[in-house]
XYZ file of C-alpha atoms in Angstrom:
256
model
C 8.083 -42.151 83.413
C 8.395 -38.915 85.353
C 11.340 -37.925 83.182
C 9.326 -38.453 79.993
C 6.425 -36.427 81.400
C 8.768 -33.613 82.403
C 10.353 -33.581 78.932
C 6.946 -33.465 77.246
C 5.876 -30.564 79.467
C 9.138 -28.712 78.731
C 8.616 -29.224 74.996
C 5.021 -27.970 75.262
C 6.149 -24.898 77.238
C 8.834 -24.162 74.649
C 6.290 -24.336 71.815
C 3.924 -22.034 73.715
C 6.708 -19.542 74.423
C 7.822 -19.586 70.782
C 4.275 -18.877 69.583
C 3.962 -16.049 72.096
C 7.264 -14.504 70.969
C 6.092 -14.613 67.349
C 2.812 -12.934 68.315
C 4.719 -10.250 70.208
C 7.032 -9.841 67.222
C 4.175 -9.068 64.845
C 2.907 -6.345 67.178
C 6.386 -4.853 67.495
C 6.985 -4.804 63.761
C 3.394 -4.160 62.631
C 3.361 -2.796 59.080
C 0.289 -0.752 58.123
C 1.754 0.606 54.885
C -0.664 -1.327 52.647
C -3.843 -2.116 54.582
C -6.782 -4.041 53.134
C -10.279 -3.902 54.645
C -12.539 -6.642 53.323
C -15.889 -8.336 53.856
C -18.239 -10.465 51.736
C -20.390 -7.451 50.838
C -17.402 -5.829 49.081
C -16.136 -8.567 46.764
C -18.727 -8.701 43.936
C -19.550 -12.255 44.980
C -15.954 -13.473 44.856
C -14.130 -15.373 47.588
C -12.805 -13.249 50.438
C -9.939 -15.701 50.913
C -8.832 -15.590 47.273
C -8.793 -11.782 47.175
C -6.809 -11.636 50.419
C -4.298 -14.155 49.068
C -3.833 -12.156 45.871
C -3.450 -8.890 47.777
C -0.854 -10.354 50.148
C 1.029 -11.926 47.237
C 1.115 -8.450 45.668
C 2.595 -6.909 48.816
C -0.246 -5.909 51.123
C 0.961 -5.937 54.719
C -2.185 -5.794 56.864
C -5.699 -7.247 56.605
C -8.870 -6.285 58.455
C -11.983 -8.448 58.216
C -15.033 -6.184 58.452
C -18.676 -7.014 57.816
C -21.874 -5.451 59.076
C -24.056 -8.155 57.510
C -22.302 -11.386 58.518
C -23.372 -13.279 61.636
C -20.881 -14.114 64.389
C -20.410 -17.641 63.016
C -20.001 -16.327 59.486
C -17.392 -13.850 60.728
C -15.472 -16.637 62.455
C -15.438 -18.565 59.174
C -14.363 -15.453 57.249
C -11.560 -14.943 59.746
C -10.473 -18.552 59.229
C -10.460 -18.007 55.448
C -8.392 -14.852 55.886
C -5.868 -16.529 58.200
C -5.575 -19.521 55.861
C -5.055 -17.242 52.847
C -2.244 -15.374 54.589
C -0.686 -18.670 55.708
C -0.778 -20.050 52.145
C 1.495 -17.206 51.076
C 3.815 -17.931 54.024
C 3.174 -14.538 55.625
C 1.418 -15.406 58.889
C 4.216 -13.916 60.996
C 4.564 -10.799 58.844
C 1.080 -9.784 57.670
C -1.228 -8.892 60.551
C -4.873 -9.966 60.617
C -7.430 -8.082 62.695
C -11.216 -8.131 62.953
C -13.314 -4.991 63.044
C -15.230 -4.327 66.245
C -16.114 -7.925 67.212
C -14.145 -8.873 70.306
C -16.409 -11.916 70.733
C -15.518 -13.173 67.255
C -11.797 -12.800 67.900
C -11.960 -14.697 71.186
C -14.064 -17.472 69.619
C -11.763 -17.678 66.592
C -8.687 -17.976 68.795
C -10.440 -20.686 70.787
C -10.768 -22.614 67.519
C -7.063 -22.195 66.814
C -7.384 -19.422 64.226
C -4.494 -16.943 64.198
C -5.968 -13.483 64.751
C -3.556 -10.718 65.684
C -5.944 -8.136 67.094
C -8.878 -5.793 66.665
C -9.819 -2.495 65.090
C -12.471 -0.460 66.875
C -14.336 2.782 66.344
C -15.201 5.527 68.781
C -18.567 3.955 69.682
C -17.327 0.354 69.835
C -15.910 -1.653 72.755
C -13.490 0.513 74.788
C -9.801 0.083 74.002
C -9.026 -0.700 77.638
C -11.436 -3.661 77.576
C -9.968 -4.926 74.304
C -6.459 -4.808 75.732
C -7.578 -6.589 78.911
C -9.140 -9.486 77.000
C -6.699 -9.752 74.103
C -3.451 -9.243 76.005
C -0.258 -7.285 75.480
C 0.766 -9.218 72.375
C -2.307 -8.174 70.350
C -2.644 -5.287 67.912
C -5.299 -2.657 68.623
C -6.196 0.048 66.125
C -8.681 2.864 66.662
C -10.586 5.052 64.224
C -9.829 8.610 65.276
C -12.682 10.896 66.232
C -14.156 12.932 63.363
C -15.026 16.111 65.256
C -12.195 18.164 66.779
C -9.830 15.699 65.101
C -6.592 17.646 65.536
C -7.120 18.244 69.246
C -8.118 14.615 69.691
C -5.010 13.253 67.957
C -2.814 15.569 70.006
C -4.318 14.790 73.417
C -5.740 11.248 73.212
C -4.217 8.574 75.432
C -2.593 6.258 72.905
C -0.687 4.130 75.423
C -2.812 1.037 74.716
C -2.998 1.565 70.943
C -0.837 0.591 67.978
C -2.218 2.960 65.343
C -4.924 5.482 64.463
C -7.172 5.097 61.427
C -8.023 8.475 59.876
C -10.368 9.490 57.072
C -12.086 9.804 54.804
C -9.881 11.247 52.116
C -12.954 11.252 49.856
C -16.611 10.444 50.412
C -17.159 6.724 49.898
C -20.152 4.510 49.165
C -18.439 1.603 50.936
C -18.970 3.318 54.275
C -21.272 6.333 53.778
C -21.123 7.351 57.461
C -17.319 7.571 57.442
C -16.347 11.069 58.559
C -19.883 12.005 59.553
C -19.920 14.909 62.022
C -22.568 15.762 64.604
C -24.494 17.796 61.998
C -24.720 14.880 59.579
C -22.098 16.290 57.222
C -19.220 14.152 55.903
C -15.859 15.756 56.680
C -13.183 14.760 54.195
C -9.492 15.458 54.846
C -7.052 17.283 52.592
C -3.463 16.134 52.108
C -2.333 19.208 54.065
C -4.550 18.232 57.012
C -3.295 14.661 56.883
C 0.328 15.850 56.967
C -0.495 17.917 60.059
C -2.133 14.909 61.723
C 0.913 12.741 61.033
C 3.101 15.258 62.862
C 0.717 15.565 65.807
C 0.162 11.848 66.397
C 2.293 9.955 68.903
C 1.544 6.643 67.130
C 1.389 5.577 63.458
C -1.489 6.819 61.298
C -3.146 4.967 58.396
C -5.434 6.909 56.056
C -8.327 5.740 53.901
C -11.804 6.449 52.712
C -12.201 6.429 48.938
C -8.440 6.147 48.359
C -7.550 5.383 44.746
C -4.303 4.765 42.884
C -4.005 8.408 41.820
C -4.088 9.510 45.493
C -1.099 7.419 46.551
C 1.761 9.701 45.383
C 0.490 12.676 47.407
C -0.633 10.578 50.358
C 2.790 8.925 50.586
C 4.348 12.369 50.956
C 2.290 13.344 54.038
C 4.284 11.364 56.602
C 1.555 8.859 57.478
C 2.535 5.205 57.845
C 0.135 3.812 55.282
C -3.100 3.790 53.314
C -6.168 1.593 53.675
C -8.510 0.586 50.880
C -11.596 -1.502 50.312
C -13.116 -1.262 46.840
C -9.877 -0.214 45.093
C -8.857 -3.857 45.541
C -11.981 -5.861 46.388
C -14.047 -4.547 43.484
C -11.242 -4.390 40.943
C -11.522 -6.596 37.865
C -8.062 -7.936 38.718
C -7.506 -7.569 42.488
C -3.912 -8.802 42.324
C -2.859 -6.282 39.679
C -4.725 -3.487 41.468
C -2.973 -4.425 44.723
C 0.443 -4.475 43.076
C -0.103 -1.031 41.519
C -1.059 0.462 44.900
C 1.880 -1.140 46.730
C 4.396 -0.153 44.043
C 3.143 3.440 43.959
C 3.449 3.703 47.750
C 7.000 2.362 47.742
C 8.072 4.723 44.947
C 6.656 7.885 46.520
C 7.003 7.275 50.305
C 9.207 9.856 51.976
């Protein structure tokens, strides 16, 4: 009887260790080249899960669930839909899933067995150090870079606990009107030249978004950043899968 118990425990430990290695693997090989940000307010009433599935099938490599209108329970359910959609395509160990801002949602989702790979936070959200403490070393943490004094910030910020910086906007965007807002209430957009400079200054990968459209991809791919992020270019497209494929293909063709 003791032998059977010991074998069962060993098997359970092996499964746990395997899952942990896979989680660590996704952080080590995190791919932010084609990054989708999505919430129910962005989909024209269509299913978040279906759009995520179509985007991942088309080659998107990273998904962030973000909603400022959903409750905590609704966000947990959205995260489940997102994780299930990625799993249906067979990409759970290759396409990362993070939640914007809500550390509580991530912890609750994990408690329910939902695969969530990490968090993305802004400058006024939960501190990165706290996120790392609660989520562990195998989780992905992204941070929106500061708008004001951006170049000095990118050059001097402690990025030891981070996996990537989010930078933008490239253009003003109705999806997130306060994106790039400085202390004077003015939206600061970034030129391709500025983005190329940021890519050289940063000690960690940079993903750029904010009003990014298909026609921006060729120039953006030449700046040296690791990827682009989009919302409405996919979520509000008449055919999200085709729109996703066009963005991914353009990035692959023009990336230096």
